[in-house]
DNA sequence: CGCGAAGTTGATTACTATCAATCTGAGTGG
DNA sequence: CCACTCAGATTGATAGTAATCAACTTCGCG
């Protein structure tokens, strides 16, 4: 059921491919990496469980590995001058972590699992070596990094200039879209992160996020019960 | 005076290399690309002047080119739902533009020159072709993209959770550092962008930026006269 | 000299942060 | 099975900050 080579040329496809017998994600959501194939190609490409609350990597660690999330949910964060954790993004099954480390030889961010997760560890040198045998793998990496750049730019748009309520709504629609792309129910889901973590990402305070949830609920735009969200995905542009 | 090959393995070097006879930047600030060499290697890698106010590329344009800024200054922006231009970053000589287009086949942002500039147009396919001959060129590209990711993450930290005055100060220190890395005087410089553009980047209103300038000046942290800034770079951590 | 774009300043309103109290639900142990 | 506990979440009151609207200033330019 998987492609015989660890890459795929299609750029337009946005649908996810996952194993039918389990929820485990084996391909990047644009089908650019197939971990089943990668695992079979190199000895040092391995799966590793990542328990809730543990780090995939920390800021300052020497960079040598990319982490492909097969199962679960992670947050990416920077530590600011005040020692405060500032969340710069969330990643889910099918995403790749650690792309920021390549430039300076060490990670500038840290990644923590918000759920018990499974990552596929891909030593960067192995990936480079494989990309000689499979040239399109190189281009897949470019696309993955490029998508990260484009995605971060959109996040910056979200952070600037929107009032709290709209920030939160846009954030939820964004999440729903991520789920939809992966073939997961997008109109009802459980938030993997706390109010505080949402606040940290949106540049707000926890209380403001909570109030925004309450208000959006009252306005009928969403349905909230603690971390369970129901949302009308048809509106999500 | 330039490297004989269009790439360089050093990762630790942070100093810039520019032509001694002119202000033109020929190498990426981490010495990863040398445009003089690139220009000599492929016919379709060309220099192009970019007049103030003109686009390097627009959102939605088909992606096929990276733009290496040799001279000048550009802003990168997204257009939000309200048709408002939201600035997601500024780029200067030695930076590479257009990295966000690789993923989806079209640019998701737009880039506009804030000064009369000169860019080196690098067709992406040419770059890929060259990276077969010069394998390290591939890794240079990875580093450039990775740096963009790390840099955007830091920008997100700037946008979230800091009050206006501190945002502006951090922005100015960041700019000063960019200048310093390139060997340009960093303790006194002219801002290439308007108050409104700074506001667009920092997620503030123009008036707030203006007030923040006034206040920082009054506090003696900076010296402002319209667009001319003097700043104590020793404090810039 | 007048014009217009860019920038500054002032007054007021709207929004968000902050501090504090309370509520809820999951997990724990008696 | 139920009270207890505690972290996460909600709500309220108030203070602080930035947005908004408006007037004014400065500078470059024809």
Short mmCIF file of C-alpha atoms (C1' of nucleotides) in Angstrom, two decimals:
data_model
loop_
_atom_site.label_atom_id
_atom_site.label_comp_id
_atom_site.label_asym_id
_atom_site.label_seq_id
_atom_site.Cartn_x
_atom_site.Cartn_y
_atom_site.Cartn_z
CA UNK A 1 0.00 0.00 0.00
CA UNK A 2 2.98 2.30 0.22
CA UNK A 3 5.05 3.71 -2.58
CA UNK A 4 8.09 1.63 -3.43
CA UNK A 5 10.36 4.66 -3.19
CA UNK A 6 10.60 7.08 -0.31
CA UNK A 7 9.35 10.07 -2.21
CA UNK A 8 6.62 11.20 -4.50
CA UNK A 9 6.55 13.82 -7.21
CA UNK A 10 3.01 14.99 -6.78
CA UNK A 11 2.81 18.55 -5.54
CA UNK A 12 -0.87 19.20 -5.88
CA UNK A 13 -2.07 16.33 -3.72
CA UNK A 14 -3.13 17.50 -0.29
CA UNK A 15 -4.66 14.30 1.00
CA UNK A 16 -2.97 12.24 3.64
CA UNK A 17 -1.95 8.65 3.37
CA UNK A 18 -1.93 6.55 6.48
CA UNK A 19 -1.97 2.87 7.22
CA UNK A 20 -5.47 1.42 7.05
CA UNK A 21 -4.88 -0.96 9.91
CA UNK A 22 -3.73 1.65 12.40
CA UNK A 23 -3.80 5.36 12.98
CA UNK A 24 -0.10 5.65 12.49
CA UNK A 25 0.95 8.22 9.95
CA UNK A 26 3.62 6.89 7.66
CA UNK A 27 3.72 9.64 5.11
CA UNK A 28 4.16 13.33 5.30
CA UNK A 29 0.84 15.00 4.62
CA UNK A 30 1.95 15.96 1.14
CA UNK A 31 3.20 12.42 0.61
CA UNK A 32 6.79 13.53 0.43
CA UNK A 33 8.29 11.09 2.88
CA UNK A 34 7.32 7.50 3.48
CA UNK A 35 8.78 6.39 6.75
CA UNK A 36 8.10 2.70 6.15
CA UNK A 37 10.41 2.88 3.19
CA UNK A 38 12.92 5.10 4.96
CA UNK A 39 13.04 2.66 7.87
CA UNK A 40 13.86 -0.15 5.50
CA UNK A 41 16.61 1.77 3.72
CA UNK A 42 18.91 2.81 6.54
CA UNK A 43 19.88 1.07 9.75
CA UNK A 44 20.04 4.26 11.78
CA UNK A 45 16.62 5.54 10.81
CA UNK A 46 14.48 4.37 13.72
CA UNK A 47 11.14 4.71 15.35
CA UNK A 48 11.07 6.00 18.90
CA UNK A 49 8.21 6.47 21.32
CA UNK A 50 8.00 9.92 22.84
CA UNK A 51 6.07 10.02 26.10
CA UNK A 52 3.83 12.95 26.92
CA UNK A 53 5.88 15.81 28.32
CA UNK A 54 9.24 14.62 27.03
CA UNK A 55 11.52 16.45 24.63
CA UNK A 56 12.28 15.41 21.08
CA UNK A 57 15.15 17.87 21.22
CA UNK A 58 16.15 20.89 23.26
CA UNK A 59 17.39 24.31 22.32
CA UNK A 60 21.16 24.22 22.04
CA UNK A 61 21.42 20.47 21.42
CA UNK A 62 23.73 19.56 18.58
CA UNK A 63 21.75 19.17 15.39
CA UNK A 64 21.98 15.85 13.63
CA UNK A 65 18.46 14.49 13.40
CA UNK A 66 15.10 15.34 11.90
CA UNK A 67 12.04 13.95 13.62
CA UNK A 68 9.10 12.76 11.59
CA UNK A 69 5.98 12.56 13.74
CA UNK A 70 4.12 9.32 13.07
CA UNK A 71 1.68 9.54 15.93
CA UNK A 72 0.83 12.22 18.43
CA UNK A 73 1.16 15.94 18.85
CA UNK A 74 4.03 18.26 19.77
CA UNK A 75 4.65 21.88 20.58
CA UNK A 76 7.64 23.86 19.39
CA UNK A 77 8.87 26.57 21.72
CA UNK A 78 11.58 29.14 22.27
CA UNK A 79 12.73 30.33 25.67
CA UNK A 80 12.77 34.11 25.89
CA UNK A 81 15.02 36.38 27.97
CA UNK A 82 12.65 36.12 30.92
CA UNK A 83 12.93 32.32 30.86
CA UNK A 84 9.37 32.14 29.64
CA UNK A 85 8.42 29.44 27.16
CA UNK A 86 7.11 31.04 23.98
CA UNK A 87 5.30 28.68 21.69
CA UNK A 88 6.08 29.14 18.01
CA UNK A 89 4.01 26.30 16.64
CA UNK A 90 2.30 22.97 16.99
CA UNK A 91 3.10 19.87 14.97
CA UNK A 92 1.12 16.70 14.41
CA UNK A 93 1.41 13.33 12.73
CA UNK A 94 2.92 13.82 9.31
CA UNK A 95 4.97 16.86 10.26
CA UNK A 96 8.74 17.08 10.48
CA UNK A 97 10.49 18.55 13.53
CA UNK A 98 13.98 19.94 13.90
CA UNK A 99 14.31 21.85 10.64
CA UNK A 100 15.61 24.94 12.43
CA UNK A 101 18.77 23.18 13.60
CA UNK A 102 20.38 22.73 10.22
CA UNK A 103 21.61 26.30 9.86
CA UNK A 104 23.76 26.77 12.93
CA UNK A 105 24.47 23.18 13.82
CA UNK A 106 22.27 23.25 16.88
CA UNK A 107 18.56 23.52 17.46
CA UNK A 108 17.30 26.98 18.25
CA UNK A 109 13.93 25.73 19.44
CA UNK A 110 12.73 22.86 21.56
CA UNK A 111 10.01 20.31 20.87
CA UNK A 112 7.88 18.63 23.52
CA UNK A 113 5.26 15.93 23.08
CA UNK A 114 1.78 16.99 24.22
CA UNK A 115 0.52 13.43 23.89
CA UNK A 116 2.25 10.08 23.95
CA UNK A 117 3.73 10.12 20.48
CA UNK A 118 5.86 8.14 18.07
CA UNK A 119 8.58 9.80 16.05
CA UNK A 120 10.79 8.47 13.32
CA UNK A 121 14.32 9.67 13.89
CA UNK A 122 16.08 10.52 10.65
CA UNK A 123 19.79 11.34 10.98
CA UNK A 124 20.38 14.26 8.66
CA UNK A 125 23.51 12.74 7.15
CA UNK A 126 21.57 9.58 6.33
CA UNK A 127 18.93 11.66 4.61
CA UNK A 128 21.58 13.44 2.57
CA UNK A 129 23.20 10.16 1.67
CA UNK A 130 19.87 8.69 0.58
CA UNK A 131 19.14 11.76 -1.49
CA UNK A 132 22.09 10.84 -3.71
CA UNK A 133 20.47 7.52 -4.49
CA UNK A 134 17.00 9.02 -4.67
CA UNK A 135 17.45 12.54 -6.04
CA UNK A 136 13.81 13.46 -5.59
CA UNK A 137 14.24 12.97 -1.89
CA UNK A 138 16.30 16.14 -1.96
CA UNK A 139 13.45 18.05 -3.50
CA UNK A 140 11.04 16.60 -0.96
CA UNK A 141 13.21 18.05 1.77
CA UNK A 142 13.16 21.43 0.05
CA UNK A 143 9.39 21.34 -0.11
CA UNK A 144 9.08 20.36 3.53
CA UNK A 145 11.33 23.20 4.61
CA UNK A 146 9.62 25.63 2.29
CA UNK A 147 6.23 24.67 3.65
CA UNK A 148 7.51 25.33 7.15
CA UNK A 149 8.59 28.82 6.08
CA UNK A 150 5.26 29.58 4.41
CA UNK A 151 3.37 28.20 7.41
CA UNK A 152 5.35 30.30 9.86
CA UNK A 153 4.66 33.39 7.80
CA UNK A 154 0.95 32.69 8.00
CA UNK A 155 1.29 32.27 11.76
CA UNK A 156 2.90 35.68 11.98
CA UNK A 157 -0.08 37.14 10.17
CA UNK A 158 -2.28 35.48 12.76
CA UNK A 159 -0.30 36.94 15.64
CA UNK A 160 -0.30 40.50 14.40
CA UNK A 161 -3.22 42.83 14.28
CA UNK A 162 -6.15 40.50 15.02
CA UNK A 163 -8.20 40.88 18.21
CA UNK A 164 -8.13 37.98 20.64
CA UNK A 165 -11.40 36.42 19.59
CA UNK A 166 -10.48 36.37 15.90
CA UNK A 167 -7.02 35.05 16.67
CA UNK A 168 -8.54 32.12 18.51
CA UNK A 169 -11.09 31.43 15.81
CA UNK A 170 -8.44 31.53 13.11
CA UNK A 171 -6.30 29.22 15.21
CA UNK A 172 -9.13 26.72 15.57
CA UNK A 173 -9.95 26.82 11.88
CA UNK A 174 -6.29 26.26 11.15
CA UNK A 175 -6.21 23.23 13.42
CA UNK A 176 -9.40 21.88 11.85
CA UNK A 177 -7.85 22.25 8.43
CA UNK A 178 -4.76 20.35 9.55
CA UNK A 179 -6.97 17.55 10.79
CA UNK A 180 -9.04 17.56 7.60
CA UNK A 181 -5.94 17.29 5.42
CA UNK A 182 -4.95 14.22 7.40
CA UNK A 183 -8.34 12.61 7.01
CA UNK A 184 -9.24 13.10 10.66
CA UNK A 185 -12.65 14.41 11.68
CA UNK A 186 -12.25 18.18 11.66
CA UNK A 187 -15.65 19.34 12.88
CA UNK A 188 -15.20 17.82 16.34
CA UNK A 189 -11.92 17.19 18.07
CA UNK A 190 -10.06 17.39 21.35
CA UNK A 191 -7.46 20.08 21.81
CA UNK A 192 -4.12 18.50 22.65
CA UNK A 193 -2.89 21.68 24.32
CA UNK A 194 -3.87 23.68 27.37
CA UNK A 195 -5.35 27.18 27.42
CA UNK A 196 -1.97 28.44 28.55
CA UNK A 197 -0.25 26.87 25.56
CA UNK A 198 -2.77 28.36 23.16
CA UNK A 199 -2.21 31.70 24.85
CA UNK A 200 1.55 31.30 24.52
CA UNK A 201 1.17 30.72 20.81
CA UNK A 202 -1.32 33.51 20.14
CA UNK A 203 0.53 36.08 22.20
CA UNK A 204 -2.28 36.38 24.73
CA UNK A 205 -2.88 35.60 28.37
CA UNK A 206 -4.59 32.39 29.44
CA UNK A 207 -7.57 34.31 30.84
CA UNK A 208 -8.07 36.15 27.58
CA UNK A 209 -8.10 32.87 25.69
CA UNK A 210 -10.63 31.46 28.11
CA UNK A 211 -12.87 34.49 27.70
CA UNK A 212 -12.55 34.28 23.92
CA UNK A 213 -13.64 30.63 24.06
CA UNK A 214 -16.65 31.57 26.15
CA UNK A 215 -17.60 34.39 23.80
CA UNK A 216 -17.22 32.34 20.61
CA UNK A 217 -19.36 29.67 22.25
CA UNK A 218 -22.00 32.23 23.22
CA UNK A 219 -22.03 33.58 19.68
CA UNK A 220 -22.65 30.06 18.39
CA UNK A 221 -19.51 30.01 16.28
CA UNK A 222 -18.06 27.06 18.15
CA UNK A 223 -19.05 24.60 20.82
CA UNK A 224 -16.63 24.22 23.71
CA UNK A 225 -16.53 21.83 26.62
CA UNK A 226 -13.14 22.10 28.26
CA UNK A 227 -10.86 20.76 25.57
CA UNK A 228 -13.50 19.30 23.33
CA UNK A 229 -14.33 21.51 20.35
CA UNK A 230 -17.10 21.34 17.79
CA UNK A 231 -16.78 23.72 14.91
CA UNK A 232 -18.45 24.41 11.60
CA UNK A 233 -15.67 23.56 9.20
CA UNK A 234 -17.68 24.77 6.22
CA UNK A 235 -16.89 28.33 7.28
CA UNK A 236 -13.16 27.68 7.39
CA UNK A 237 -12.59 29.29 3.98
CA UNK B 1 38.94 37.54 -3.75
CA UNK B 2 36.00 35.22 -4.06
CA UNK B 3 35.87 31.53 -3.48
CA UNK B 4 36.44 29.48 -6.62
CA UNK B 5 33.36 27.40 -5.95
CA UNK B 6 29.88 28.66 -5.20
CA UNK B 7 29.70 27.32 -1.72
CA UNK B 8 31.60 27.14 1.50
CA UNK B 9 31.64 24.55 4.24
CA UNK B 10 32.14 26.83 7.20
CA UNK B 11 29.14 26.91 9.48
CA UNK B 12 30.54 28.91 12.35
CA UNK B 13 31.58 31.97 10.38
CA UNK B 14 29.21 34.86 10.86
CA UNK B 15 31.21 37.56 9.13
CA UNK B 16 30.12 38.89 5.79
CA UNK B 17 32.16 38.96 2.63
CA UNK B 18 31.53 41.76 0.21
CA UNK B 19 33.45 43.26 -2.64
CA UNK B 20 36.00 45.79 -1.44
CA UNK B 21 35.53 48.06 -4.42
CA UNK B 22 31.79 48.48 -4.05
CA UNK B 23 29.05 47.99 -1.53
CA UNK B 24 27.59 45.16 -3.51
CA UNK B 25 27.05 41.98 -1.55
CA UNK B 26 28.18 38.95 -3.48
CA UNK B 27 27.94 36.34 -0.78
CA UNK B 28 25.25 35.25 1.55
CA UNK B 29 26.07 36.49 5.02
CA UNK B 30 27.14 33.04 6.08
CA UNK B 31 29.22 32.74 2.93
CA UNK B 32 27.03 30.03 1.55
CA UNK B 33 26.44 31.42 -1.88
CA UNK B 34 28.80 33.39 -4.04
CA UNK B 35 26.83 35.06 -6.79
CA UNK B 36 29.88 36.01 -8.81
CA UNK B 37 30.62 32.35 -9.21
CA UNK B 38 26.98 31.41 -9.72
CA UNK B 39 26.70 34.04 -12.46
CA UNK B 40 29.64 32.52 -14.26
CA UNK B 41 28.30 28.99 -14.03
CA UNK B 42 24.88 29.25 -15.58
CA UNK B 43 23.58 31.36 -18.42
CA UNK B 44 20.19 31.93 -16.88
CA UNK B 45 21.44 33.13 -13.52
CA UNK B 46 21.32 36.90 -13.93
CA UNK B 47 21.55 40.16 -12.12
CA UNK B 48 18.54 42.42 -12.25
CA UNK B 49 17.98 45.91 -10.88
CA UNK B 50 14.89 46.25 -8.74
CA UNK B 51 13.63 49.81 -8.50
CA UNK B 52 12.21 51.13 -5.24
CA UNK B 53 8.59 50.08 -4.88
CA UNK B 54 8.69 47.27 -7.45
CA UNK B 55 8.01 43.61 -6.78
CA UNK B 56 10.57 40.83 -6.90
CA UNK B 57 7.62 38.44 -6.96
CA UNK B 58 3.97 38.50 -6.03
CA UNK B 59 1.80 36.16 -4.05
CA UNK B 60 0.39 33.54 -6.38
CA UNK B 61 3.07 33.87 -9.04
CA UNK B 62 4.43 30.55 -10.26
CA UNK B 63 7.55 29.65 -8.32
CA UNK B 64 10.68 29.09 -10.32
CA UNK B 65 13.23 31.54 -9.03
CA UNK B 66 15.11 32.43 -5.87
CA UNK B 67 16.26 36.01 -5.50
CA UNK B 68 19.58 36.75 -3.89
CA UNK B 69 19.74 40.37 -2.77
CA UNK B 70 23.07 41.91 -3.72
CA UNK B 71 22.21 45.49 -2.93
CA UNK B 72 19.29 47.15 -1.25
CA UNK B 73 16.48 46.31 1.06
CA UNK B 74 13.15 44.52 0.65
CA UNK B 75 10.03 43.81 2.64
CA UNK B 76 8.19 40.49 2.57
CA UNK B 77 4.45 40.70 3.04
CA UNK B 78 1.26 38.69 3.03
CA UNK B 79 -2.14 40.08 2.11
CA UNK B 80 -4.75 39.26 4.74
CA UNK B 81 -8.48 38.71 4.30
CA UNK B 82 -9.13 42.42 4.68
CA UNK B 83 -6.77 43.15 1.80
CA UNK B 84 -4.32 44.62 4.28
CA UNK B 85 -0.61 44.17 3.68
CA UNK B 86 0.91 42.33 6.65
CA UNK B 87 4.67 42.48 6.77
CA UNK B 88 6.31 39.22 7.76
CA UNK B 89 9.91 40.29 7.45
CA UNK B 90 12.59 42.47 5.99
CA UNK B 91 15.51 41.27 3.90
CA UNK B 92 18.76 42.95 3.03
CA UNK B 93 21.88 42.41 0.95
CA UNK B 94 23.05 38.84 1.41
CA UNK B 95 19.58 37.43 2.04
CA UNK B 96 17.63 35.10 -0.21
CA UNK B 97 14.02 35.77 -1.19
CA UNK B 98 11.36 33.42 -2.48
CA UNK B 99 12.02 30.38 -0.30
CA UNK B 100 8.34 30.06 0.56
CA UNK B 101 7.35 29.29 -3.03
CA UNK B 102 9.05 25.93 -3.31
CA UNK B 103 6.43 23.98 -1.39
CA UNK B 104 3.27 24.65 -3.35
CA UNK B 105 4.73 25.74 -6.66
CA UNK B 106 3.75 29.35 -6.18
CA UNK B 107 4.83 32.12 -3.86
CA UNK B 108 2.63 32.64 -0.83
CA UNK B 109 4.18 35.99 0.00
CA UNK B 110 5.26 39.01 -1.99
CA UNK B 111 8.52 40.92 -1.92
CA UNK B 112 8.88 44.62 -2.62
CA UNK B 113 12.06 46.69 -2.81
CA UNK B 114 12.19 49.50 -0.24
CA UNK B 115 15.24 50.99 -1.91
CA UNK B 116 16.61 50.74 -5.41
CA UNK B 117 18.11 47.27 -5.22
CA UNK B 118 19.95 44.66 -7.20
CA UNK B 119 18.95 41.02 -7.07
CA UNK B 120 20.55 37.97 -8.56
CA UNK B 121 17.86 35.78 -10.07
CA UNK B 122 18.57 32.11 -9.55
CA UNK B 123 16.21 29.73 -11.37
CA UNK B 124 15.51 26.96 -8.92
CA UNK B 125 16.05 24.22 -11.50
CA UNK B 126 19.47 25.67 -12.30
CA UNK B 127 20.35 25.64 -8.64
CA UNK B 128 19.29 22.01 -8.37
CA UNK B 129 21.28 21.12 -11.48
CA UNK B 130 24.38 22.86 -10.11
CA UNK B 131 24.00 21.07 -6.82
CA UNK B 132 24.68 17.80 -8.61
CA UNK B 133 28.02 19.13 -9.76
CA UNK B 134 28.68 20.85 -6.46
CA UNK B 135 27.06 18.67 -3.79
CA UNK B 136 27.77 21.13 -1.00
CA UNK B 137 25.60 23.66 -2.76
CA UNK B 138 22.69 21.47 -1.75
CA UNK B 139 23.67 21.72 1.88
CA UNK B 140 24.09 25.47 1.55
CA UNK B 141 20.51 25.68 0.40
CA UNK B 142 19.41 23.62 3.38
CA UNK B 143 21.21 25.97 5.70
CA UNK B 144 19.72 29.04 4.07
CA UNK B 145 16.21 27.63 4.39
CA UNK B 146 16.86 26.47 7.93
CA UNK B 147 18.10 29.90 8.90
CA UNK B 148 14.95 31.42 7.50
CA UNK B 149 12.88 29.07 9.67
CA UNK B 150 14.87 29.85 12.81
CA UNK B 151 14.73 33.56 12.08
CA UNK B 152 10.97 33.52 11.57
CA UNK B 153 10.57 31.71 14.87
CA UNK B 154 12.50 34.44 16.61
CA UNK B 155 10.29 37.02 14.92
CA UNK B 156 7.23 35.28 16.30
CA UNK B 157 8.71 35.54 19.75
CA UNK B 158 9.14 39.26 19.13
CA UNK B 159 5.54 39.67 18.06
CA UNK B 160 4.00 37.88 20.98
CA UNK B 161 3.86 39.12 24.53
CA UNK B 162 6.16 42.14 24.43
CA UNK B 163 4.82 45.66 25.00
CA UNK B 164 5.16 48.10 22.11
CA UNK B 165 8.26 49.87 23.34
CA UNK B 166 10.18 46.65 23.88
CA UNK B 167 9.05 45.28 20.54
CA UNK B 168 10.46 48.31 18.81
CA UNK B 169 13.72 48.21 20.74
CA UNK B 170 14.17 44.52 20.00
CA UNK B 171 13.42 45.22 16.36
CA UNK B 172 16.06 47.94 16.21
CA UNK B 173 18.64 45.78 17.95
CA UNK B 174 17.85 43.01 15.49
CA UNK B 175 18.38 45.35 12.57
CA UNK B 176 21.62 46.64 14.07
CA UNK B 177 22.83 43.08 14.44
CA UNK B 178 22.02 42.35 10.80
CA UNK B 179 24.04 45.39 9.79
CA UNK B 180 26.91 44.44 12.08
CA UNK B 181 27.08 40.92 10.64
CA UNK B 182 27.42 42.46 7.21
CA UNK B 183 30.18 44.79 8.29
CA UNK B 184 27.99 47.88 8.04
CA UNK B 185 27.98 50.50 10.77
CA UNK B 186 25.39 49.29 13.25
CA UNK B 187 25.36 52.07 15.82
CA UNK B 188 24.02 54.64 13.36
CA UNK B 189 21.92 53.93 10.32
CA UNK B 190 18.92 55.03 8.30
CA UNK B 191 15.75 53.00 8.46
CA UNK B 192 14.79 51.83 4.99
CA UNK B 193 11.15 51.43 5.99
CA UNK B 194 8.37 53.77 7.07
CA UNK B 195 6.73 53.89 10.48
CA UNK B 196 3.73 52.19 8.96
CA UNK B 197 5.85 49.30 7.70
CA UNK B 198 7.49 48.86 11.07
CA UNK B 199 4.02 48.87 12.60
CA UNK B 200 2.84 46.28 10.09
CA UNK B 201 5.69 44.01 11.06
CA UNK B 202 5.39 44.47 14.83
CA UNK B 203 1.62 44.08 14.87
CA UNK B 204 1.07 47.65 16.03
CA UNK B 205 -0.41 50.86 14.69
CA UNK B 206 1.75 53.55 13.14
CA UNK B 207 0.92 56.02 15.91
CA UNK B 208 1.99 53.54 18.57
CA UNK B 209 5.31 53.03 16.83
CA UNK B 210 5.81 56.76 16.64
CA UNK B 211 5.09 57.16 20.34
CA UNK B 212 7.44 54.29 21.16
CA UNK B 213 10.20 56.00 19.18
CA UNK B 214 9.61 59.21 21.08
CA UNK B 215 9.66 57.45 24.41
CA UNK B 216 12.81 55.42 23.70
CA UNK B 217 14.45 58.63 22.62
CA UNK B 218 13.35 60.42 25.79
CA UNK B 219 14.69 57.54 27.86
CA UNK B 220 18.04 57.91 26.14
CA UNK B 221 18.02 54.35 24.80
CA UNK B 222 18.14 55.50 21.19
CA UNK B 223 18.50 58.68 19.23
CA UNK B 224 15.90 59.27 16.55
CA UNK B 225 15.61 61.90 13.87
CA UNK B 226 12.95 60.80 11.43
CA UNK B 227 14.49 57.72 9.87
CA UNK B 228 17.96 58.20 11.19
CA UNK B 229 18.75 56.06 14.21
CA UNK B 230 21.64 56.05 16.61
CA UNK B 231 21.75 53.16 19.02
CA UNK B 232 24.09 51.71 21.60
CA UNK B 233 24.91 48.37 19.99
CA UNK B 234 26.88 47.24 23.04
CA UNK B 235 23.56 46.57 24.78
CA UNK B 236 22.28 44.37 21.95
CA UNK B 237 23.11 41.15 23.78
"C1'" DC C 1 5.61 79.21 -1.94
"C1'" DG C 2 2.27 75.87 -1.65
"C1'" DC C 3 1.39 71.10 -1.78
"C1'" DG C 4 1.33 66.40 -0.15
"C1'" DA C 5 3.31 62.46 2.07
"C1'" DA C 6 5.26 61.03 6.30
"C1'" DG C 7 5.50 61.63 10.95
"C1'" DT C 8 4.12 63.44 15.58
"C1'" DT C 9 1.10 64.56 19.30
"C1'" DG C 10 -3.36 64.80 21.93
"C1'" DA C 11 -7.89 63.07 23.69
"C1'" DT C 12 -10.75 59.41 24.08
"C1'" DT C 13 -12.31 54.73 23.65
"C1'" DA C 14 -11.68 49.85 23.43
"C1'" DC C 15 -9.20 46.05 24.48
"C1'" DT C 16 -6.20 43.08 27.09
"C1'" DA C 17 -3.34 42.15 31.27
"C1'" DT C 18 -3.39 41.55 35.90
"C1'" DC C 19 -4.81 40.04 40.35
"C1'" DA C 20 -8.01 37.45 42.83
"C1'" DA C 21 -11.73 34.31 43.64
"C1'" DT C 22 -14.20 30.44 42.20
"C1'" DC C 23 -15.43 26.35 39.60
"C1'" DT C 24 -14.70 21.80 37.37
"C1'" DG C 25 -13.13 17.34 36.57
"C1'" DA C 26 -9.64 13.72 36.81
"C1'" DG C 27 -7.02 11.17 39.81
"C1'" DT C 28 -6.05 9.45 44.64
"C1'" DG C 29 -6.53 7.22 48.70
"C1'" DG C 30 -9.31 6.14 52.65
"C1'" DC D 1 -18.04 4.64 46.76
"C1'" DC D 2 -17.06 9.01 48.29
"C1'" DA D 3 -14.44 12.81 50.11
"C1'" DC D 4 -10.09 14.99 49.12
"C1'" DT D 5 -6.77 17.21 46.30
"C1'" DC D 6 -4.91 19.70 42.71
"C1'" DA D 7 -4.14 21.35 38.17
"C1'" DG D 8 -6.66 23.38 34.61
"C1'" DA D 9 -10.15 26.40 33.48
"C1'" DT D 10 -13.54 30.07 34.23
"C1'" DT D 11 -15.24 34.41 35.88
"C1'" DG D 12 -15.08 39.11 37.97
"C1'" DA D 13 -13.08 43.74 39.00
"C1'" DT D 14 -9.69 46.90 37.95
"C1'" DA D 15 -5.60 48.96 35.94
"C1'" DG D 16 -2.69 49.50 32.01
"C1'" DT D 17 -1.80 49.59 27.22
"C1'" DA D 18 -2.76 50.22 22.49
"C1'" DA D 19 -6.29 51.60 18.89
"C1'" DT D 20 -8.81 55.13 17.04
"C1'" DC D 21 -9.99 59.64 15.47
"C1'" DA D 22 -8.37 64.10 14.80
"C1'" DA D 23 -5.31 68.00 14.61
"C1'" DC D 24 -0.98 69.49 13.72
"C1'" DT D 25 4.08 69.52 12.25
"C1'" DT D 26 7.99 68.57 9.34
"C1'" DC D 27 10.26 67.79 5.28
"C1'" DG D 28 10.94 67.09 0.37
"C1'" DC D 29 9.61 68.67 -4.01
"C1'" DG D 30 7.62 70.83 -8.11
#
